[in-house]
Coordinates of C-alpha atoms in Angstrom, one line a residue:
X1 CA 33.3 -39.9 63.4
X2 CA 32.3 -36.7 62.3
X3 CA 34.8 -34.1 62.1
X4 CA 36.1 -32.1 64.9
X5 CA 37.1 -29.0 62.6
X6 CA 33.7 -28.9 61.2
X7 CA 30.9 -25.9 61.3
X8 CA 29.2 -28.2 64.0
X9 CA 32.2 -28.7 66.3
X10 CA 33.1 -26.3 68.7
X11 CA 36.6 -25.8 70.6
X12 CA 37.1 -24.3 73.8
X13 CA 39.0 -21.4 72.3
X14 CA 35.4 -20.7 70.3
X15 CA 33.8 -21.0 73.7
X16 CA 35.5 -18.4 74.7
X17 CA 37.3 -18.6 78.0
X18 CA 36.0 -22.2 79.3
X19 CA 39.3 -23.2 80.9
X20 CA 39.7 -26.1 83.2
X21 CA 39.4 -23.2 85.9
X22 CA 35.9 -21.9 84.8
X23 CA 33.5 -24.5 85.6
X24 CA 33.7 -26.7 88.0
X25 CA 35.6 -30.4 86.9
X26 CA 32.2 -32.3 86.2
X27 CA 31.3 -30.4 83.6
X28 CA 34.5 -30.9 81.8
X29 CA 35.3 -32.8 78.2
X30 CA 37.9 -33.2 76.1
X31 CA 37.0 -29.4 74.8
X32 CA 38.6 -28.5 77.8
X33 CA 42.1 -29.5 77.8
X34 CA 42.4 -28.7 73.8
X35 CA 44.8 -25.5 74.6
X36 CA 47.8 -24.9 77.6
X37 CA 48.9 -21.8 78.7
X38 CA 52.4 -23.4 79.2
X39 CA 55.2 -23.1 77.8
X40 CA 56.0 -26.8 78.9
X41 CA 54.6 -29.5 75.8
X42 CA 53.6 -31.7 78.3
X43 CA 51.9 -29.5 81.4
X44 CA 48.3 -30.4 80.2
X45 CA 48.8 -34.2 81.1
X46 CA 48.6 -33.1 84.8
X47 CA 45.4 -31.5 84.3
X48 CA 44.5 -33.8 82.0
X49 CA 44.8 -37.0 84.5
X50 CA 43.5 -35.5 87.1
X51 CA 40.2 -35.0 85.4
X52 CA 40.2 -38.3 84.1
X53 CA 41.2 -40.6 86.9
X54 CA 38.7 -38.4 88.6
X55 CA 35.5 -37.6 87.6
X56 CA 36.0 -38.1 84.1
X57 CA 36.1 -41.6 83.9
X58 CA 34.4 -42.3 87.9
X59 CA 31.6 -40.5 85.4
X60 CA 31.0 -42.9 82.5
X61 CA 34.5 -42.2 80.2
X62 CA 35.2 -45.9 81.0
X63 CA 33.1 -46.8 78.7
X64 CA 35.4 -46.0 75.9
X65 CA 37.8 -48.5 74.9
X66 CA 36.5 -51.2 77.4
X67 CA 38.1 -53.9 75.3
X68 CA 36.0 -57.5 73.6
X69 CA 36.9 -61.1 74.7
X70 CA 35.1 -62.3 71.5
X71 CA 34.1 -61.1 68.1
X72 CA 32.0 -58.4 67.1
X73 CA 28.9 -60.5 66.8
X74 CA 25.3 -60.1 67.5
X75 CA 26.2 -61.5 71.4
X76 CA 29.9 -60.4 73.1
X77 CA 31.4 -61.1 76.2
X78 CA 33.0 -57.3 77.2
X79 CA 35.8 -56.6 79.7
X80 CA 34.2 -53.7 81.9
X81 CA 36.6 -51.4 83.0
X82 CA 35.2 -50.0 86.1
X83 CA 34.1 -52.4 88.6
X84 CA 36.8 -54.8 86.5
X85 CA 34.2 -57.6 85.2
X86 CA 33.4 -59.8 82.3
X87 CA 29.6 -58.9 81.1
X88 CA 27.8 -61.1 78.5
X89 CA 25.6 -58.3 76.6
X90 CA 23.3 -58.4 73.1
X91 CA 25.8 -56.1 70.8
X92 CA 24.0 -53.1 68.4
X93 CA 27.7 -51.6 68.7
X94 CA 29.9 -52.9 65.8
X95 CA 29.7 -52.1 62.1
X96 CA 30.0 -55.7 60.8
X97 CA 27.0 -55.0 58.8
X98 CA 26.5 -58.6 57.0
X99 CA 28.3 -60.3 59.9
X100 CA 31.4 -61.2 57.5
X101 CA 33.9 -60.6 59.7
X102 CA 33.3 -64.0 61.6
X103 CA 32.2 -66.2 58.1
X104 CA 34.1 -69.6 58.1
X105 CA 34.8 -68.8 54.3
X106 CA 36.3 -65.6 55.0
X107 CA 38.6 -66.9 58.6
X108 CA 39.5 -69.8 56.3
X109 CA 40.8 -67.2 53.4
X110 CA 42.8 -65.2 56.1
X111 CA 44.5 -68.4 57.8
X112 CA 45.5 -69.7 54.3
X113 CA 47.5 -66.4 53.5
X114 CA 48.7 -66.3 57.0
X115 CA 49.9 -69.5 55.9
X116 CA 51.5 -68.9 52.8
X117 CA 52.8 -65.3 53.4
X118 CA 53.1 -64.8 57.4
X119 CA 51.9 -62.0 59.2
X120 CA 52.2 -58.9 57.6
X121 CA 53.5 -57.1 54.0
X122 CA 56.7 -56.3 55.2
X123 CA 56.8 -52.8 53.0
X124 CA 55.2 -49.8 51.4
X125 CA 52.6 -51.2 49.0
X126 CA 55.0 -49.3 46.4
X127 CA 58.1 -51.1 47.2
X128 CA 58.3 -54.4 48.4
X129 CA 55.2 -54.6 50.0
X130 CA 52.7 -55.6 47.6
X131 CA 51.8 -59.3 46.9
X132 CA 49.9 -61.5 44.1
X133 CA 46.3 -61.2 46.8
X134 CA 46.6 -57.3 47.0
X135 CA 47.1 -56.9 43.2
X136 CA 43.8 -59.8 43.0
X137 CA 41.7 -58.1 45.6
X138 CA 42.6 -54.7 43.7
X139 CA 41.4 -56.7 40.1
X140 CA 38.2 -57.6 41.6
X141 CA 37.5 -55.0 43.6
X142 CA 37.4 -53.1 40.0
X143 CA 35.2 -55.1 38.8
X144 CA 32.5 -55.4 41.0
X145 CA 32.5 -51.1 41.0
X146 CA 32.6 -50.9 37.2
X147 CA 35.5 -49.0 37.5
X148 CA 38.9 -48.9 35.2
X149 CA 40.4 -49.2 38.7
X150 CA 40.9 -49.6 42.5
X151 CA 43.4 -48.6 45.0
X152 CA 43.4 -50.3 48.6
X153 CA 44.7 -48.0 51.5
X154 CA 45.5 -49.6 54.9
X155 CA 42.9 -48.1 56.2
X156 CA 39.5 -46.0 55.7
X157 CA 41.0 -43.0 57.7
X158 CA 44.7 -43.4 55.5
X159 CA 42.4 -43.5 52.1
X160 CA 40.5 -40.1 52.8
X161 CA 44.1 -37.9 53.8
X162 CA 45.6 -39.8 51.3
X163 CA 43.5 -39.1 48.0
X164 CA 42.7 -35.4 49.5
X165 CA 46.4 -34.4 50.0
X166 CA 47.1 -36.0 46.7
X167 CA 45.1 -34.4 44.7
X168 CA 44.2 -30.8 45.8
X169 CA 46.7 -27.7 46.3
X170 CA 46.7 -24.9 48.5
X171 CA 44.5 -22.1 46.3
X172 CA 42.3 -25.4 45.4
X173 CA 38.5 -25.5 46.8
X174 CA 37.2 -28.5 48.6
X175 CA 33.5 -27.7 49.3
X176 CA 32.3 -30.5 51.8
X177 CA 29.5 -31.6 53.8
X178 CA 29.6 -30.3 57.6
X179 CA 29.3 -33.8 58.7
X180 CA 31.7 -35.7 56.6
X181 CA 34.2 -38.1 58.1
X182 CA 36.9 -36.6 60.4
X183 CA 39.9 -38.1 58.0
X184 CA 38.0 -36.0 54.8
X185 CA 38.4 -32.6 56.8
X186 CA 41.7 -33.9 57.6
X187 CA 42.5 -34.5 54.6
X188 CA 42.1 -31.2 52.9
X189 CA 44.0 -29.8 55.7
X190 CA 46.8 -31.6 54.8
X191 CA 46.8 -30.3 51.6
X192 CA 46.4 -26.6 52.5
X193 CA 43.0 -26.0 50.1
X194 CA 40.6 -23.9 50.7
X195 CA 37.9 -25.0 52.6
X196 CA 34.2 -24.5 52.7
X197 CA 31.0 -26.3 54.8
X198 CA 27.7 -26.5 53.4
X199 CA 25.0 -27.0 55.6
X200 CA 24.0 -31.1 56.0
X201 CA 22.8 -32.7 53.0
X202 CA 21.1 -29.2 51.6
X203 CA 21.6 -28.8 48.0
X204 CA 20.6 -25.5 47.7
X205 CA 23.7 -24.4 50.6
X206 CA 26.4 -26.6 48.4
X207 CA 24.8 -24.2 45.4
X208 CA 25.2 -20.8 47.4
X209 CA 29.2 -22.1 48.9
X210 CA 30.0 -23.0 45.2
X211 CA 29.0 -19.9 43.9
X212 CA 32.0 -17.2 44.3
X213 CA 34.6 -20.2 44.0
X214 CA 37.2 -20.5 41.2
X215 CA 39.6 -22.7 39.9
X216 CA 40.0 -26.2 41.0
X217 CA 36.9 -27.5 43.0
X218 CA 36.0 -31.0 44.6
X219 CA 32.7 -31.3 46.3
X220 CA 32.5 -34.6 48.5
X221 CA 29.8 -35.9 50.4
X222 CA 29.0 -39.4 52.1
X223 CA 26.5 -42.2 51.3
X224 CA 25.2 -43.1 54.7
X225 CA 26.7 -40.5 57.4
X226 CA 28.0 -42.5 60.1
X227 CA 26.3 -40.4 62.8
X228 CA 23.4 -39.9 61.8
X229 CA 22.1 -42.6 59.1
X230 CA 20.7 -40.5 57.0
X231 CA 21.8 -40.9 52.8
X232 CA 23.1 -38.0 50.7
X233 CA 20.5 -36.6 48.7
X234 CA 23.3 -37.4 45.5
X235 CA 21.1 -37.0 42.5
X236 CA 20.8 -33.1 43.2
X237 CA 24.1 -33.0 45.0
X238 CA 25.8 -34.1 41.6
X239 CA 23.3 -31.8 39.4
X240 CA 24.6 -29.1 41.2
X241 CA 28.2 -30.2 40.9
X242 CA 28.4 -30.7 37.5
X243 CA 26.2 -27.3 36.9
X244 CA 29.5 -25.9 38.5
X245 CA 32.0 -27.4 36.7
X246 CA 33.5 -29.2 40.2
X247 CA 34.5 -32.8 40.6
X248 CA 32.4 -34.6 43.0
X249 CA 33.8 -37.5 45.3
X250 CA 31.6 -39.8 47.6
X251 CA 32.6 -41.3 50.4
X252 CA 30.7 -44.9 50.6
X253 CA 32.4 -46.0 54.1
X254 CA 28.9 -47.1 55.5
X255 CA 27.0 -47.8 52.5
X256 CA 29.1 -49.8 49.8
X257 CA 28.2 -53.6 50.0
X258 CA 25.1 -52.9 51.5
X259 CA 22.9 -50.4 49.1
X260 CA 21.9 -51.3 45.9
X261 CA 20.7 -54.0 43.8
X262 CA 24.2 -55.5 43.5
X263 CA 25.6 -54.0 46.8
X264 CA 27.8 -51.5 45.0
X265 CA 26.2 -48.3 47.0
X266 CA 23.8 -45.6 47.2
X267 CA 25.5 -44.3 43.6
X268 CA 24.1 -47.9 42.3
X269 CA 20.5 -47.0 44.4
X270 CA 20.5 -43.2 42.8
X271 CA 21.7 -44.9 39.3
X272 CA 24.8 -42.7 39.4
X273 CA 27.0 -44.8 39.3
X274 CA 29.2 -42.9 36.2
X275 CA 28.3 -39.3 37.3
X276 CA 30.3 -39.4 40.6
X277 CA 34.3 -38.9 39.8
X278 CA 35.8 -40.8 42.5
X279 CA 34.4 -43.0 44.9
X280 CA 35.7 -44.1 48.0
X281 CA 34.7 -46.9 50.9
X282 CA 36.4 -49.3 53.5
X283 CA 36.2 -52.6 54.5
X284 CA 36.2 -52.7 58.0
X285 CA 32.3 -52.2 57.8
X286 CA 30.6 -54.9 55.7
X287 CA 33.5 -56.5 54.7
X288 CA 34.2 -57.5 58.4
X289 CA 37.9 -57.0 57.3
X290 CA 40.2 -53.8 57.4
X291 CA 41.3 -50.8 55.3
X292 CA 39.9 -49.2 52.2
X293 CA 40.3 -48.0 48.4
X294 CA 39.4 -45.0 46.0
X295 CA 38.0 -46.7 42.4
X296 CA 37.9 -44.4 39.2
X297 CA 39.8 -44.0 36.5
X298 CA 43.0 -45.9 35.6
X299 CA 45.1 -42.3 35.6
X300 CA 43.3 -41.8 39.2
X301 CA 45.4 -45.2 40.4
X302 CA 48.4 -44.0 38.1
X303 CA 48.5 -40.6 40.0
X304 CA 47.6 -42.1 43.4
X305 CA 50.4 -44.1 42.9
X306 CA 52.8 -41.6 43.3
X307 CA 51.0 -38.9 45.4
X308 CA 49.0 -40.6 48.8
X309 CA 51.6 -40.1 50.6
X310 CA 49.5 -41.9 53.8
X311 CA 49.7 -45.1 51.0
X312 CA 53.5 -44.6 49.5
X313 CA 54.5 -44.6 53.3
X314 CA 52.5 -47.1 55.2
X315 CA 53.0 -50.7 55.1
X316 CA 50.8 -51.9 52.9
X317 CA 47.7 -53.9 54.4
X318 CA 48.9 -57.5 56.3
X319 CA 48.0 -60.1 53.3
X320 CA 46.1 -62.6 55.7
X321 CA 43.6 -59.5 56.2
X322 CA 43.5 -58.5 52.5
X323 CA 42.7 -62.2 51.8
X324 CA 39.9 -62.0 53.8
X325 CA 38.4 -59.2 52.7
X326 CA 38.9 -61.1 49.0
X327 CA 36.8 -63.5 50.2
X328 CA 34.0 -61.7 52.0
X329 CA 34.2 -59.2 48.7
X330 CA 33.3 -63.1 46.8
X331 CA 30.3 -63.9 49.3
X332 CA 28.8 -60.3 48.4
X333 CA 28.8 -60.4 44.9
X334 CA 27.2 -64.5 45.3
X335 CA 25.0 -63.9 48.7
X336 CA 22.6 -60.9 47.7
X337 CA 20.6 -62.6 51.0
X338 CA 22.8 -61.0 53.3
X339 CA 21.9 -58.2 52.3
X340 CA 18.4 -58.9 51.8
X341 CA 18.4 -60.1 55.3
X342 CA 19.9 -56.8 56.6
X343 CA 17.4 -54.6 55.4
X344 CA 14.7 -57.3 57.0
X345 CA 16.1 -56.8 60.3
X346 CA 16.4 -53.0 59.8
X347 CA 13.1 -52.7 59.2
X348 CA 12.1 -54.8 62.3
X349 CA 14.1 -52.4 64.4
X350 CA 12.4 -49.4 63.3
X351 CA 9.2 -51.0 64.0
X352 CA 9.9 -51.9 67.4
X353 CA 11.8 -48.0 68.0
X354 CA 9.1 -46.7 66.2
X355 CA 6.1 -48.2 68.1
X356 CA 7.8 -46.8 71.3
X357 CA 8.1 -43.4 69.9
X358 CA 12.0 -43.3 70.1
X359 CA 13.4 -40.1 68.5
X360 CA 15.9 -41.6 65.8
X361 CA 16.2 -38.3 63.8
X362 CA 16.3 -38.5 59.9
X363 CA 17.9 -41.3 59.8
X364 CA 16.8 -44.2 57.3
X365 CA 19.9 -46.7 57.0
X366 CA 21.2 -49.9 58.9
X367 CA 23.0 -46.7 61.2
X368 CA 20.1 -45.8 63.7
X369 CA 20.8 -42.7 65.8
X370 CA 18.9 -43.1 69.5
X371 CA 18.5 -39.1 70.1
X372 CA 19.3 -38.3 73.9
X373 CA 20.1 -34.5 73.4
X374 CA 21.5 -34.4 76.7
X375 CA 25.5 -34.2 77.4
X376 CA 25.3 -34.7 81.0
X377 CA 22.8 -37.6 81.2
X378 CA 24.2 -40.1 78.3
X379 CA 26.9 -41.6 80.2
X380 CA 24.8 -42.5 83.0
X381 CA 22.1 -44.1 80.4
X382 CA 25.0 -45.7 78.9
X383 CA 25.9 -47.6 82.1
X384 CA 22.3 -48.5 82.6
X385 CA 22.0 -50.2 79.2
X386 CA 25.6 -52.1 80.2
X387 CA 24.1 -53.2 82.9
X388 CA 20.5 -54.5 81.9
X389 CA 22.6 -56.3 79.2
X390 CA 22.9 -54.0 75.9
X391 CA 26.1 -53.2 74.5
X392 CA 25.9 -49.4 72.7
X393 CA 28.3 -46.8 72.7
X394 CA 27.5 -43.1 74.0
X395 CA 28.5 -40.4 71.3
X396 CA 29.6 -37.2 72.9
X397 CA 31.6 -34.5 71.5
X398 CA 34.1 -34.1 69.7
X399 CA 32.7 -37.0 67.4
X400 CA 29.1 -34.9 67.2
X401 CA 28.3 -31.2 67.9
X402 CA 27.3 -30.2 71.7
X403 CA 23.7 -31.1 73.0
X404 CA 23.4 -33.6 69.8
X405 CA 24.2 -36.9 72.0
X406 CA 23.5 -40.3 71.0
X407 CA 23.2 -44.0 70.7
X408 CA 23.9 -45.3 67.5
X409 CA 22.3 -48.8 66.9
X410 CA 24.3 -50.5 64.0
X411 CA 22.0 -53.6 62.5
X412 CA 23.8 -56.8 61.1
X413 CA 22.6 -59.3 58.8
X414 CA 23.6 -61.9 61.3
X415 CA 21.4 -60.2 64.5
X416 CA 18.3 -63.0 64.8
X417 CA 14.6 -61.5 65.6
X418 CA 15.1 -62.6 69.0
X419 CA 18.2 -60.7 69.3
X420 CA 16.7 -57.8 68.4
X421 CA 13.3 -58.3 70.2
X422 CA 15.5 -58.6 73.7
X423 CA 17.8 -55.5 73.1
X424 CA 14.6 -53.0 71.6
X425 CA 13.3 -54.2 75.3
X426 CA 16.2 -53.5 77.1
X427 CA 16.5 -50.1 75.4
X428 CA 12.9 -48.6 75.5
X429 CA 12.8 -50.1 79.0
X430 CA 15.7 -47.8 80.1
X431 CA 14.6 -44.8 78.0
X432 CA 11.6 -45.2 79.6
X433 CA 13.1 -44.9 83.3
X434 CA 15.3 -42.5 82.4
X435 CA 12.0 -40.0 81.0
X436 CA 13.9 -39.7 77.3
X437 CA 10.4 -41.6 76.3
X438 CA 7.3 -41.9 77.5

């Protein structure tokens, strides 16, 4: 999710004045109910219900959280919340990029360690909760990135406001791109920097927001950007960085295991791969699995150690999952198919999307945005899809910027042709009634 604090976010205090009793209840989101003038903690939830047992969710809000009967794969069965039945829809919703999370080599590594270790870790990975499959997974996972080291984090969000809050200090400079993951803004709040946006994957605005900043700097930017698909232009992003004397992290959330000759990310594609400082990524995309890690240098892990305070004071990730993702993390490094495969079915996508003239922005990754551009309009397209048979989430704000709306298609490795033939259809069919297409 991009972030909510961002330069393209916008709060209801910035609107200025667009309280719940300005416009009329239909026109309402979550921007709305952000600030209270009580005194009371808990007066907005009133308000709050009232607009979403209302029109809110009467409006197309149900389709958030409507939970799966079956796993994320290319066809789900999904429990819909409003009229209160079971669909059976074609799925372009979930990140399980190579379709790992459902691999009988991977299930079978997860029931073994259930098995042998029981449900979950039992403590803070830096007291008694770290086990023999954490410290392997950790071992390998170094490997495969060429790094001295790697950390794993419980989870992708925990690994961003972890390493940020660990490392940088109020007075410090954290120069990121506006559209960076939520938990990397949060992050640098949580450590009180200073904090600066440069305009979306433009070089020459991370130059001009570096320029005037002192001391202790860390530039970070993403390999695919989960909204919008496009890749970080890294080679001048890190030019630029290094011209400056900052550090330069990358977030590879949506592109490690999947870009690259050996599935080690878009640093491998660029050839970067010992010019970024610290690199970050999760596996509950490609891995199928849960959580993520931060490889770089061996006194990184030493420092880490004793500063992410999101690691030091979580329980560390349930051993039956981290087995897992040992296993899927195996099937990478031995299946480069899967990911050859991917970028096939990618690329028959965009054909099909492409043919129809579907707006898909600048995107170029596995992450295809469907542009609707229209706030009021998506959830009602959203509903249409559910019901024709496609499964894709509406993104509204806060998770992207006012009047920038979306679809976003996520491709696996395990989607057939067929698959993908019957959901294009279903999708320019709709866009097509609905005049977003011609």
């Amino acid at each position: 999710m991009a972030n909510q604090s961002g330069a393209e976010s916008e709060t209801a205090d910035q609107r200025g004045g667009d309280t719940p009793q300005a416009v009329a209840t239909t026109e309402y989101d979550y921007s709305n109910f952000y600030y209270s003038s009580s005194d009371d903690l808990f007066a907005i939830f009133g308000p709050y219900d009232d607009w979403w047992y209302g029109s809110a969710r009467n409006s197309g809000y149900y389709l958030f959280s409507q939970p799966m009967s079956t796993p994320p794969g290319p066809r789900i069965n999904l429990e819909e919340q409003l009229h209160h039945e079971t669909l059976k829809l074609f799925n372009l919703a979930s990140h399980n990029y190579l379709g790992l999370s459902t691999h009988p080599e991977v299930i079978a590594a997860a029931h073994a360690a259930l098995d042998k270790y029981g449900l979950g870790a039992a403590g803070s990975p830096i007291l008694s909760g770290t086990m023999d499959v954490h410290l392997t997974l950790e071992k390998e996972l170094a490997a495969f990135k060429h790094k001295e080291a790697a950390m794993v984090f419980p989870t992708g969000y925990s690994t961003n406001v972890g390493l940020l809050s660990a490392l940088m200090r109020p007075g410090d400079w954290v120069i990121l791109d506006q559209n960076v993951h939520a938990s990397i803004v949060d992050g640098a709040i949580l450590a009180k920097a200073q904090v600066k946006f440069f305009r979306h994957n433009q070089p020459a605005d991370l130059e001009k927001k570096l320029k005037g900043t002192t001391g202790k700097r860390l530039v970070v930017v993403e390999g695919v950007y989960s909204m919008d698909g496009d890749i970080a232009r890294l080679p001048e992003m890190v030019e630029i960085s290094k011209r400056a004397g900052a550090r330069i992290l990358i977030d590879e959330a949506h592109s490690s295991f999947v870009y690259g000759a050996e599935g080690r990310g878009v640093v491998e594609h660029f050839g970067l791969e010992d010019e970024v400082d610290i690199h970050v990524g999760t596996f509950s995309k490609a891995l199928g699995g849960q959580g993520g890690y931060v490889a770089g240098s061996q006194s990184l892990y030493n420092y880490l150690m004793g500063f992410a305070r999101s690691r030091v004071f979580s329980c560390a990730l349930s051993p039956a999952v981290t087995a897992g993702v040992l296993a899927a993390l195996r099937i990478v490094k031995r299946e480069p198919q899967l990911r050859q495969r991917l970028w096939e079915n990618v690329a028959h996508f965009r054909s099909l999307l492409a043919t129809a003239g579907v707006d898909v922005a600048e995107s170029t990754s596995q992450i295809i945005p469907i542009m609707i551009r229209n706030d009021r309009k998506i959830l009602g397209i959203a509903q249409k899809l559910q019901k024709e048979g496609l499964y894709l989430q509406p993104i509204i704000f806060p998770a992207v910027a006012k009047h920038r709306s979306r679809f976003r298609v996520s491709i696996s490795a395990s989607h057939s042709t067929a698959d993908l033939d019957r959901a294009a259809a279903i999708l320019i069919k709709v866009l097509r009634e609905e005049e977003i297409i011609k």
